[in-house]
PDB file of C-alpha atoms in Angstrom:
ATOM      1  CA  MET A   1     221.897 168.223 151.271  1.00 47.00           C
ATOM      2  CA  ALA A   2     222.542 164.703 151.985  1.00 52.00           C
ATOM      3  CA  GLY A   3     220.097 162.330 150.471  1.00 50.00           C
ATOM      4  CA  LEU A   4     219.014 165.084 148.038  1.00 51.00           C
ATOM      5  CA  TRP A   5     219.746 162.980 144.943  1.00 52.00           C
ATOM      6  CA  GLU A   6     218.841 159.226 145.751  1.00 58.00           C
ATOM      7  CA  PRO A   7     220.922 156.605 144.218  1.00 56.00           C
ATOM      8  CA  VAL A   8     219.587 155.268 141.028  1.00 48.00           C
ATOM      9  CA  ASN A   9     220.268 151.353 140.514  1.00 49.00           C
ATOM     10  CA  GLY A  10     222.963 151.707 143.440  1.00 55.00           C
ATOM     11  CA  VAL A  11     224.733 154.702 141.829  1.00 50.00           C
ATOM     12  CA  TYR A  12     225.157 158.209 143.539  1.00 51.00           C
ATOM     13  CA  THR A  13     225.418 161.081 141.354  1.00 52.00           C
ATOM     14  CA  ALA A  14     226.148 164.714 142.155  1.00 54.00           C
ATOM     15  CA  SER A  15     223.189 166.010 140.177  1.00 51.00           C
ATOM     16  CA  ALA A  16     219.992 164.620 139.059  1.00 52.00           C
ATOM     17  CA  SER A  17     220.817 161.064 137.512  1.00 51.00           C
ATOM     18  CA  TRP A  18     220.898 160.676 133.816  1.00 49.00           C
ATOM     19  CA  LEU A  19     220.884 157.002 134.139  1.00 49.00           C
ATOM     20  CA  PRO A  20     217.567 155.104 133.226  1.00 52.00           C
ATOM     21  CA  ASN A  21     215.740 153.518 135.915  1.00 53.00           C
ATOM     22  CA  LEU A  22     215.727 149.983 135.329  1.00 51.00           C
ATOM     23  CA  GLN A  23     212.337 149.369 136.722  1.00 56.00           C
ATOM     24  CA  LEU A  24     210.875 151.895 134.596  1.00 52.00           C
ATOM     25  CA  LEU A  25     212.202 150.208 131.617  1.00 51.00           C
ATOM     26  CA  GLU A  26     211.009 146.922 132.787  1.00 55.00           C
ATOM     27  CA  LYS A  27     207.608 148.462 133.268  1.00 56.00           C
ATOM     28  CA  TRP A  28     207.705 150.040 129.753  1.00 53.00           C
ATOM     29  CA  GLY A  29     209.132 146.709 128.296  1.00 53.00           C
ATOM     30  CA  SER A  30     206.071 145.047 129.561  1.00 57.00           C
ATOM     31  CA  SER A  31     203.652 147.632 128.322  1.00 59.00           C
ATOM     32  CA  PRO A  32     201.050 146.126 125.713  1.00 63.00           C
ATOM     33  CA  LEU A  33     201.310 149.580 124.007  1.00 59.00           C
ATOM     34  CA  LEU A  34     205.169 148.896 123.248  1.00 54.00           C
ATOM     35  CA  ILE A  35     204.626 145.171 122.409  1.00 58.00           C
ATOM     36  CA  ALA A  36     202.057 146.231 119.953  1.00 58.00           C
ATOM     37  CA  VAL A  37     204.312 148.747 118.368  1.00 56.00           C
ATOM     38  CA  VAL A  38     207.510 146.498 118.132  1.00 56.00           C
ATOM     39  CA  GLY A  39     205.328 143.641 116.813  1.00 57.00           C
ATOM     40  CA  GLY A  40     203.740 145.782 114.314  1.00 59.00           C
ATOM     41  CA  LEU A  41     207.097 147.102 113.113  1.00 56.00           C
ATOM     42  CA  LEU A  42     208.580 143.653 112.797  1.00 55.00           C
ATOM     43  CA  GLY A  43     205.399 142.476 111.034  1.00 58.00           C
ATOM     44  CA  ALA A  44     205.505 145.146 108.534  1.00 52.00           C
ATOM     45  CA  GLY A  45     209.194 144.490 107.842  1.00 54.00           C
ATOM     46  CA  PHE A  46     208.748 140.820 107.498  1.00 52.00           C
ATOM     47  CA  GLY A  47     205.716 141.370 105.263  1.00 56.00           C
ATOM     48  CA  ALA A  48     207.488 143.707 102.994  1.00 54.00           C
ATOM     49  CA  TRP A  49     210.497 141.425 102.716  1.00 46.00           C
ATOM     50  CA  ALA A  50     207.962 138.503 101.955  1.00 50.00           C
ATOM     51  CA  ALA A  51     205.984 140.466  99.415  1.00 52.00           C
ATOM     52  CA  GLY A  52     209.082 141.655  97.709  1.00 55.00           C
ATOM     53  CA  ARG A  53     210.311 137.989  97.313  1.00 54.00           C
ATOM     54  CA  ILE A  54     207.029 136.943  96.153  1.00 54.00           C
ATOM     55  CA  ALA A  55     206.960 139.802  93.598  1.00 54.00           C
ATOM     56  CA  LYS A  56     210.432 138.941  92.307  1.00 57.00           C
ATOM     57  CA  ARG A  57     209.742 135.206  91.814  1.00 60.00           C
ATOM     58  CA  SER A  58     206.397 136.127  90.113  1.00 63.00           C
ATOM     59  CA  LYS A  59     208.411 138.257  87.791  1.00 72.00           C
ATOM     60  CA  GLN A  60     211.045 135.657  87.040  1.00 72.00           C
ATOM     61  CA  HIS A  61     208.340 133.221  86.715  1.00 69.00           C
ATOM     62  CA  ASP A  62     206.583 135.417  84.212  1.00 77.00           C
ATOM     63  CA  ALA A  63     209.808 136.088  82.123  1.00 82.00           C
ATOM     64  CA  ILE A  64     210.705 132.557  81.841  1.00 85.00           C
ATOM     65  CA  THR A  65     207.307 131.243  80.988  1.00 85.00           C
ATOM     66  CA  THR A  66     206.988 134.009  78.472  1.00 89.00           C
ATOM     67  CA  GLU A  67     210.395 132.972  76.912  1.00 91.00           C
ATOM     68  CA  ILE A  68     209.191 129.255  76.654  1.00 91.00           C
ATOM     69  CA  ARG A  69     205.872 130.276  74.924  1.00 92.00           C
ATOM     70  CA  GLY A  70     207.919 132.443  72.332  1.00 93.00           C
ATOM     71  CA  THR A  71     210.338 129.514  71.998  1.00 94.00           C
ATOM     72  CA  ASN A  72     207.467 127.148  71.112  1.00 94.00           C
ATOM     73  CA  LEU A  73     206.053 129.746  68.532  1.00 96.00           C
ATOM     74  CA  ALA A  74     209.448 130.128  66.891  1.00 96.00           C
ATOM     75  CA  MET A  75     209.623 126.280  66.780  1.00 96.00           C
ATOM     76  CA  LEU A  76     206.404 125.860  64.885  1.00 96.00           C
ATOM     77  CA  LEU A  77     207.328 128.679  62.298  1.00 97.00           C
ATOM     78  CA  ALA A  78     210.832 127.042  61.882  1.00 97.00           C
ATOM     79  CA  GLN A  79     209.300 123.699  61.260  1.00 96.00           C
ATOM     80  CA  GLN A  80     206.989 125.014  58.788  1.00 96.00           C
ATOM     81  CA  ALA A  81     209.930 126.648  56.843  1.00 97.00           C
ATOM     82  CA  PHE A  82     211.765 123.310  57.025  1.00 97.00           C
ATOM     83  CA  ASN A  83     208.927 121.383  55.850  1.00 96.00           C
ATOM     84  CA  LEU A  84     208.292 123.581  52.932  1.00 96.00           C
ATOM     85  CA  ALA A  85     211.725 123.381  51.772  1.00 97.00           C
ATOM     86  CA  LEU A  86     211.703 119.465  52.198  1.00 96.00           C
ATOM     87  CA  GLY A  87     208.466 119.105  50.241  1.00 96.00           C
ATOM     88  CA  LEU A  88     209.719 121.416  47.517  1.00 97.00           C
ATOM     89  CA  LYS A  89     212.982 119.415  47.256  1.00 97.00           C
ATOM     90  CA  ILE A  90     211.177 116.047  47.256  1.00 96.00           C
ATOM     91  CA  SER A  91     208.442 116.778  44.790  1.00 95.00           C
ATOM     92  CA  ALA A  92     210.033 119.142  42.414  1.00 96.00           C
ATOM     93  CA  VAL A  93     213.589 120.251  42.746  1.00 97.00           C
ATOM     94  CA  LYS A  94     215.327 117.048  43.086  1.00 96.00           C
ATOM     95  CA  PRO A  95     213.625 115.236  40.145  1.00 95.00           C
ATOM     96  CA  LEU A  96     214.033 118.261  38.011  1.00 95.00           C
ATOM     97  CA  THR A  97     217.529 119.145  38.709  1.00 95.00           C
ATOM     98  CA  GLU A  98     218.744 115.291  38.540  1.00 94.00           C
ATOM     99  CA  ALA A  99     216.949 114.975  35.152  1.00 92.00           C
ATOM    100  CA  TYR A 100     218.224 118.283  33.756  1.00 93.00           C
ATOM    101  CA  ALA A 101     221.958 117.275  34.777  1.00 92.00           C
ATOM    102  CA  LYS A 102     221.564 113.914  33.083  1.00 90.00           C
ATOM    103  CA  ALA A 103     220.231 115.209  29.971  1.00 89.00           C
ATOM    104  CA  ARG A 104     222.902 118.011  29.751  1.00 88.00           C
ATOM    105  CA  ARG A 105     225.657 115.487  30.150  1.00 87.00           C
ATOM    106  CA  GLU A 106     224.031 113.258  27.355  1.00 84.00           C
ATOM    107  CA  TYR A 107     223.651 116.193  25.011  1.00 84.00           C
ATOM    108  CA  GLN A 108     227.371 117.172  25.512  1.00 81.00           C
ATOM    109  CA  ASP A 109     228.690 113.628  25.097  1.00 79.00           C
ATOM    110  CA  THR A 110     226.991 113.237  21.828  1.00 72.00           C
ATOM    111  CA  ALA A 111     229.337 114.014  19.075  1.00 51.00           C
ATOM    112  CA  ASN A 112     227.291 116.078  16.968  1.00 54.00           C
ATOM    113  CA  GLY A 113     224.668 116.885  19.648  1.00 54.00           C
ATOM    114  CA  ARG A 114     220.921 116.072  19.303  1.00 61.00           C
ATOM    115  CA  ARG A 115     217.990 117.954  19.398  1.00 60.00           C
ATOM    116  CA  VAL A 116     216.070 117.745  22.909  1.00 61.00           C
ATOM    117  CA  SER A 117     212.382 117.917  23.498  1.00 59.00           C
ATOM    118  CA  GLU A 118     211.204 121.264  23.701  1.00 54.00           C
ATOM    119  CA  THR A 119     208.870 120.414  26.491  1.00 54.00           C
ATOM    120  CA  GLN A 120     211.608 118.496  28.628  1.00 74.00           C
ATOM    121  CA  ASN A 121     211.497 119.573  32.477  1.00 79.00           C
ATOM    122  CA  LEU A 122     209.747 122.982  31.728  1.00 90.00           C
ATOM    123  CA  GLN A 123     207.389 122.374  34.731  1.00 91.00           C
ATOM    124  CA  LYS A 124     206.939 125.533  36.617  1.00 94.00           C
ATOM    125  CA  ILE A 125     207.452 125.842  40.363  1.00 96.00           C
ATOM    126  CA  SER A 126     205.665 128.433  42.424  1.00 96.00           C
ATOM    127  CA  PRO A 127     207.588 130.474  45.026  1.00 96.00           C
ATOM    128  CA  ILE A 128     207.196 129.077  48.580  1.00 96.00           C
ATOM    129  CA  ASN A 129     205.504 131.046  51.271  1.00 95.00           C
ATOM    130  CA  PRO A 130     206.916 130.149  54.823  1.00 95.00           C
ATOM    131  CA  PRO A 131     206.038 132.724  57.540  1.00 94.00           C
ATOM    132  CA  VAL A 132     209.346 134.742  57.373  1.00 95.00           C
ATOM    133  CA  ASP A 133     208.004 138.136  58.949  1.00 96.00           C
ATOM    134  CA  GLU A 134     206.407 136.046  61.793  1.00 96.00           C
ATOM    135  CA  LEU A 135     209.958 134.084  62.112  1.00 96.00           C
ATOM    136  CA  ARG A 136     211.944 137.281  62.079  1.00 96.00           C
ATOM    137  CA  THR A 137     209.731 138.810  64.893  1.00 95.00           C
ATOM    138  CA  ALA A 138     209.676 135.653  66.904  1.00 95.00           C
ATOM    139  CA  THR A 139     213.366 134.889  66.866  1.00 95.00           C
ATOM    140  CA  LEU A 140     214.944 138.443  66.710  1.00 93.00           C
ATOM    141  CA  GLU A 141     212.693 140.481  68.531  1.00 92.00           C
ATOM    142  CA  LYS A 142     210.716 138.377  71.118  1.00 90.00           C
ATOM    143  CA  LEU A 143     213.494 135.812  72.178  1.00 91.00           C
ATOM    144  CA  THR A 144     216.818 136.001  73.638  1.00 88.00           C
ATOM    145  CA  LEU A 145     218.723 133.546  71.565  1.00 90.00           C
ATOM    146  CA  GLU A 146     222.536 133.030  71.315  1.00 88.00           C
ATOM    147  CA  GLY A 147     224.730 133.739  68.270  1.00 88.00           C
ATOM    148  CA  PRO A 148     224.066 130.352  66.354  1.00 91.00           C
ATOM    149  CA  ALA A 149     220.228 130.571  66.584  1.00 94.00           C
ATOM    150  CA  ILE A 150     220.400 134.327  65.471  1.00 94.00           C
ATOM    151  CA  ARG A 151     222.567 133.732  62.612  1.00 94.00           C
ATOM    152  CA  ALA A 152     220.484 130.551  61.527  1.00 95.00           C
ATOM    153  CA  ALA A 153     217.273 132.615  61.684  1.00 96.00           C
ATOM    154  CA  LEU A 154     218.854 135.490  59.565  1.00 96.00           C
ATOM    155  CA  ALA A 155     220.082 132.745  56.992  1.00 96.00           C
ATOM    156  CA  VAL A 156     216.552 131.191  56.615  1.00 98.00           C
ATOM    157  CA  ILE A 157     214.942 134.620  56.186  1.00 97.00           C
ATOM    158  CA  GLU A 158     217.696 135.694  53.431  1.00 97.00           C
ATOM    159  CA  THR A 159     217.690 132.131  51.758  1.00 98.00           C
ATOM    160  CA  VAL A 160     213.768 132.196  51.144  1.00 98.00           C
ATOM    161  CA  HIS A 161     214.199 135.574  49.410  1.00 98.00           C
ATOM    162  CA  HIS A 162     216.815 134.169  47.194  1.00 98.00           C
ATOM    163  CA  LEU A 163     215.091 130.963  46.496  1.00 98.00           C
ATOM    164  CA  ASN A 164     211.712 132.655  45.653  1.00 98.00           C
ATOM    165  CA  ARG A 165     213.667 135.157  43.351  1.00 98.00           C
ATOM    166  CA  THR A 166     215.291 132.345  41.597  1.00 98.00           C
ATOM    167  CA  LEU A 167     212.063 130.257  41.152  1.00 98.00           C
ATOM    168  CA  THR A 168     210.376 133.279  39.424  1.00 98.00           C
ATOM    169  CA  MET A 169     213.273 133.806  37.244  1.00 97.00           C
ATOM    170  CA  ARG A 170     213.166 130.317  36.182  1.00 97.00           C
ATOM    171  CA  ASN A 171     209.394 130.424  35.506  1.00 97.00           C
ATOM    172  CA  GLU A 172     210.085 133.273  33.200  1.00 96.00           C
ATOM    173  CA  LEU A 173     212.460 131.575  31.161  1.00 95.00           C
ATOM    174  CA  VAL A 174     210.164 128.678  30.960  1.00 94.00           C
ATOM    175  CA  ASP A 175     207.970 131.059  29.115  1.00 93.00           C
ATOM    176  CA  THR A 176     210.435 132.379  26.906  1.00 91.00           C
ATOM    177  CA  LEU A 177     211.558 128.699  25.995  1.00 90.00           C
ATOM    178  CA  LEU A 178     207.806 127.452  25.591  1.00 88.00           C
ATOM    179  CA  HIS A 179     206.965 130.369  23.405  1.00 88.00           C
ATOM    180  CA  ASP A 180     210.017 130.048  21.257  1.00 84.00           C
ATOM    181  CA  GLN A 181     211.173 133.661  22.199  1.00 85.00           C
ATOM    182  CA  LEU A 182     214.906 132.739  21.784  1.00 84.00           C
ATOM    183  CA  PRO A 183     217.774 134.969  20.934  1.00 81.00           C
ATOM    184  CA  ARG A 184     218.455 135.225  17.235  1.00 81.00           C
ATOM    185  CA  GLY A 185     220.655 132.397  16.033  1.00 80.00           C
ATOM    186  CA  MET A 186     220.007 130.135  19.017  1.00 84.00           C
ATOM    187  CA  ALA A 187     218.192 127.098  19.200  1.00 85.00           C
ATOM    188  CA  PHE A 188     216.132 125.498  22.074  1.00 88.00           C
ATOM    189  CA  GLU A 189     218.969 123.410  23.248  1.00 87.00           C
ATOM    190  CA  HIS A 190     221.599 126.440  23.390  1.00 88.00           C
ATOM    191  CA  MET A 191     219.512 128.200  25.874  1.00 89.00           C
ATOM    192  CA  TYR A 192     218.051 125.529  27.712  1.00 91.00           C
ATOM    193  CA  PHE A 193     221.445 124.017  28.311  1.00 91.00           C
ATOM    194  CA  GLY A 194     223.598 127.252  28.222  1.00 89.00           C
ATOM    195  CA  ILE A 195     225.497 125.955  25.345  1.00 86.00           C
ATOM    196  CA  GLU A 196     227.824 128.350  23.281  1.00 83.00           C
ATOM    197  CA  LYS A 197     226.715 129.151  19.812  1.00 80.00           C
ATOM    198  CA  ASP A 198     228.854 131.144  17.395  1.00 78.00           C
ATOM    199  CA  GLY A 199     230.630 132.722  20.557  1.00 76.00           C
ATOM    200  CA  HIS A 200     227.488 133.718  22.353  1.00 78.00           C
ATOM    201  CA  CYS A 201     226.135 131.723  25.284  1.00 84.00           C
ATOM    202  CA  HIS A 202     222.726 132.215  27.249  1.00 86.00           C
ATOM    203  CA  GLU A 203     223.389 130.546  30.759  1.00 91.00           C
ATOM    204  CA  GLY A 204     220.009 132.105  32.454  1.00 92.00           C
ATOM    205  CA  TYR A 205     218.247 128.866  32.599  1.00 94.00           C
ATOM    206  CA  SER A 206     221.144 126.526  33.475  1.00 94.00           C
ATOM    207  CA  ASP A 207     222.245 129.153  36.175  1.00 96.00           C
ATOM    208  CA  ALA A 208     218.377 129.047  37.286  1.00 97.00           C
ATOM    209  CA  MET A 209     218.529 125.275  37.746  1.00 96.00           C
ATOM    210  CA  ARG A 210     221.722 125.326  39.617  1.00 96.00           C
ATOM    211  CA  ASP A 211     220.533 127.958  41.925  1.00 97.00           C
ATOM    212  CA  MET A 212     217.261 126.425  42.452  1.00 97.00           C
ATOM    213  CA  GLY A 213     218.995 123.178  43.948  1.00 97.00           C
ATOM    214  CA  ARG A 214     221.474 125.396  45.799  1.00 97.00           C
ATOM    215  CA  PHE A 215     219.084 127.573  47.659  1.00 98.00           C
ATOM    216  CA  THR A 216     216.657 124.707  48.385  1.00 98.00           C
ATOM    217  CA  ASP A 217     219.430 122.811  50.135  1.00 97.00           C
ATOM    218  CA  ASP A 218     220.463 125.949  51.797  1.00 98.00           C
ATOM    219  CA  LEU A 219     217.038 126.592  53.247  1.00 98.00           C
ATOM    220  CA  LEU A 220     216.817 122.923  54.361  1.00 97.00           C
ATOM    221  CA  PHE A 221     220.283 123.254  56.151  1.00 97.00           C
ATOM    222  CA  PHE A 222     219.431 126.452  57.904  1.00 97.00           C
ATOM    223  CA  SER A 223     216.006 125.792  58.984  1.00 97.00           C
ATOM    224  CA  TYR A 224     217.379 122.477  60.163  1.00 96.00           C
ATOM    225  CA  THR A 225     220.038 123.987  62.124  1.00 96.00           C
ATOM    226  CA  LEU A 226     217.518 126.823  63.485  1.00 97.00           C
ATOM    227  CA  CYS A 227     215.230 123.960  64.673  1.00 96.00           C
ATOM    228  CA  GLN A 228     218.029 122.308  66.631  1.00 95.00           C
ATOM    229  CA  GLU A 229     219.178 125.510  68.317  1.00 95.00           C
ATOM    230  CA  LEU A 230     215.570 126.253  69.220  1.00 96.00           C
ATOM    231  CA  ASP A 231     215.070 122.839  70.768  1.00 96.00           C
ATOM    232  CA  LYS A 232     218.237 123.255  72.862  1.00 95.00           C
ATOM    233  CA  HIS A 233     216.833 126.758  74.162  1.00 94.00           C
ATOM    234  CA  GLY A 234     213.620 125.106  75.061  1.00 93.00           C
ATOM    235  CA  VAL A 235     215.233 122.325  76.911  1.00 93.00           C
ATOM    236  CA  ALA A 236     217.464 124.885  78.715  1.00 92.00           C
ATOM    237  CA  LEU A 237     214.337 126.997  79.643  1.00 90.00           C
ATOM    238  CA  ARG A 238     212.319 123.812  80.799  1.00 89.00           C
ATOM    239  CA  ALA A 239     215.113 122.657  83.208  1.00 89.00           C
ATOM    240  CA  ARG A 240     215.435 126.155  84.495  1.00 87.00           C
ATOM    241  CA  CYS A 241     211.841 126.427  84.983  1.00 82.00           C
ATOM    242  CA  LYS A 242     211.439 123.164  86.748  1.00 83.00           C
ATOM    243  CA  LYS A 243     214.443 123.749  89.061  1.00 81.00           C
ATOM    244  CA  LEU A 244     212.845 127.035  90.189  1.00 77.00           C
ATOM    245  CA  PHE A 245     209.244 126.347  90.322  1.00 75.00           C
ATOM    246  CA  ARG A 246     208.638 122.809  90.032  1.00 73.00           C
ATOM    247  CA  GLY A 247     205.506 121.575  88.026  1.00 69.00           C
ATOM    248  CA  GLU A 248     205.111 120.317  84.592  1.00 76.00           C
ATOM    249  CA  VAL A 249     206.447 122.530  81.650  1.00 80.00           C
ATOM    250  CA  SER A 250     205.556 121.900  78.030  1.00 86.00           C
ATOM    251  CA  ILE A 251     207.858 122.682  75.072  1.00 87.00           C
ATOM    252  CA  LEU A 252     207.880 121.657  71.612  1.00 88.00           C
ATOM    253  CA  ARG A 253     210.650 119.505  70.480  1.00 91.00           C
ATOM    254  CA  PHE A 254     212.271 119.005  66.962  1.00 89.00           C
ATOM    255  CA  ARG A 255     212.671 115.320  65.659  1.00 89.00           C
ATOM    256  CA  LEU A 256     213.417 114.507  62.081  1.00 85.00           C
ATOM    257  CA  ALA A 257     210.728 112.171  60.764  1.00 85.00           C
ATOM    258  CA  ASP A 258     211.940 108.567  60.160  1.00 82.00           C
ATOM    259  CA  ASP A 259     210.839 108.505  56.511  1.00 83.00           C
ATOM    260  CA  VAL A 260     213.112 111.304  55.498  1.00 85.00           C
ATOM    261  CA  ALA A 261     215.510 109.654  53.180  1.00 85.00           C
ATOM    262  CA  GLU A 262     219.262 109.708  53.910  1.00 86.00           C
ATOM    263  CA  GLY A 263     221.316 112.440  52.250  1.00 87.00           C
ATOM    264  CA  MET A 264     217.911 114.546  51.736  1.00 92.00           C
ATOM    265  CA  ILE A 265     219.392 116.904  54.359  1.00 94.00           C
ATOM    266  CA  PRO A 266     222.601 118.522  53.117  1.00 94.00           C
ATOM    267  CA  ASP A 267     225.815 117.468  54.692  1.00 93.00           C
ATOM    268  CA  ALA A 268     227.235 119.628  57.420  1.00 91.00           C
ATOM    269  CA  GLU A 269     230.617 119.401  55.626  1.00 92.00           C
ATOM    270  CA  ALA A 270     229.229 121.591  52.960  1.00 92.00           C
ATOM    271  CA  TYR A 271     228.672 124.264  55.332  1.00 92.00           C
ATOM    272  CA  LYS A 272     231.924 123.874  57.532  1.00 90.00           C
ATOM    273  CA  LEU A 273     233.152 127.438  56.870  1.00 89.00           C
ATOM    274  CA  TRP A 274     229.552 128.793  57.960  1.00 90.00           C
ATOM    275  CA  LEU A 275     229.620 126.531  61.239  1.00 87.00           C
ATOM    276  CA  ALA A 276     232.931 127.556  62.053  1.00 86.00           C
ATOM    277  CA  ARG A 277     231.869 131.147  62.574  1.00 79.00           C
ATOM    278  CA  LEU A 278     229.214 129.976  65.074  1.00 70.00           C
ATOM    279  CA  GLN A 279     231.532 130.696  67.960  1.00 62.00           C
ATOM    280  CA  THR A 280     229.452 131.912  70.950  1.00 48.00           C
ATOM    281  CA  GLY A 281     232.555 132.859  73.114  1.00 46.00           C
ATOM    282  CA  ALA A 282     232.298 132.423  76.915  1.00 39.00           C
ATOM    283  CA  SER A 283     228.974 131.526  78.244  1.00 46.00           C
ATOM    284  CA  SER A 284     227.330 134.520  79.813  1.00 45.00           C
ATOM    285  CA  LYS A 285     224.461 134.351  82.298  1.00 45.00           C
ATOM    286  CA  LYS A 286     221.109 134.228  80.857  1.00 51.00           C
ATOM    287  CA  TRP A 287     218.878 137.417  81.143  1.00 46.00           C
ATOM    288  CA  TRP A 288     216.286 135.459  82.866  1.00 47.00           C
ATOM    289  CA  ARG A 289     218.668 134.340  85.515  1.00 44.00           C
ATOM    290  CA  PHE A 290     219.514 137.656  86.613  1.00 38.00           C
ATOM    291  CA  TRP A 291     216.139 137.675  88.550  1.00 42.00           C
ATOM    292  CA  HIS A 292     217.386 134.811  90.709  1.00 43.00           C
ATOM    293  CA  ARG A 293     220.234 136.151  92.987  1.00 36.00           C
TER     294      ARG A 293
END
């Protein structure tokens, strides 16, 4: 029986050897077929990894550039709302409300009162038409804005509604005054200034004048704040895009024109309670950053 089982790699066994023959492995290791198979597997694995990485970066790039385009659109719409409010205040609201307040003080300061001109400051003002529906879609549905920008956008949309309702109401009261359709016992100045007469007081017109100035300032402040928030959002997106993908990124910036008179934009102090609620809490990772692990 001696020599029945030859040593394999210098090892004798009592039965047929289960140890691999290293020469056979060496022969197979240099086989072109095996090299091709292993190389193909490695190539396929690397290719799949590379393709996945490219797809991931492409998806991330698309997400950020889409957000940038949406931010640029929202900026255009917010600036349009701001410019409409600014133009309204300069051309109509500010001169009318200041003249009205002066005339009312003068009337009240006169001992016996004096009859005012029945055409004084009875200029009608058409409601404004900023693209609030488009602004709502752009800011609240298409973008991932933080709390301050969202609250500012909501305030702009709500204030446009209040301002236009006030302008419409004032126009109706102007018609009432012009056509002398006054409540019985009241003269023009009683209804125009909201002065009490025989225990009765009609303050509709004076309230409309006050609210017209108030809501115009509100729209200016909230649209101004929204533009600032969108500007910050766009700058952050541009920095992120440049860091990840290089190249030039175009964003719309917000800059207040030099010819806007000081005091035309309401002081933030008047809105300190509203601003105090703009607490964003702890900073969380942006949705578009989750694509970058």
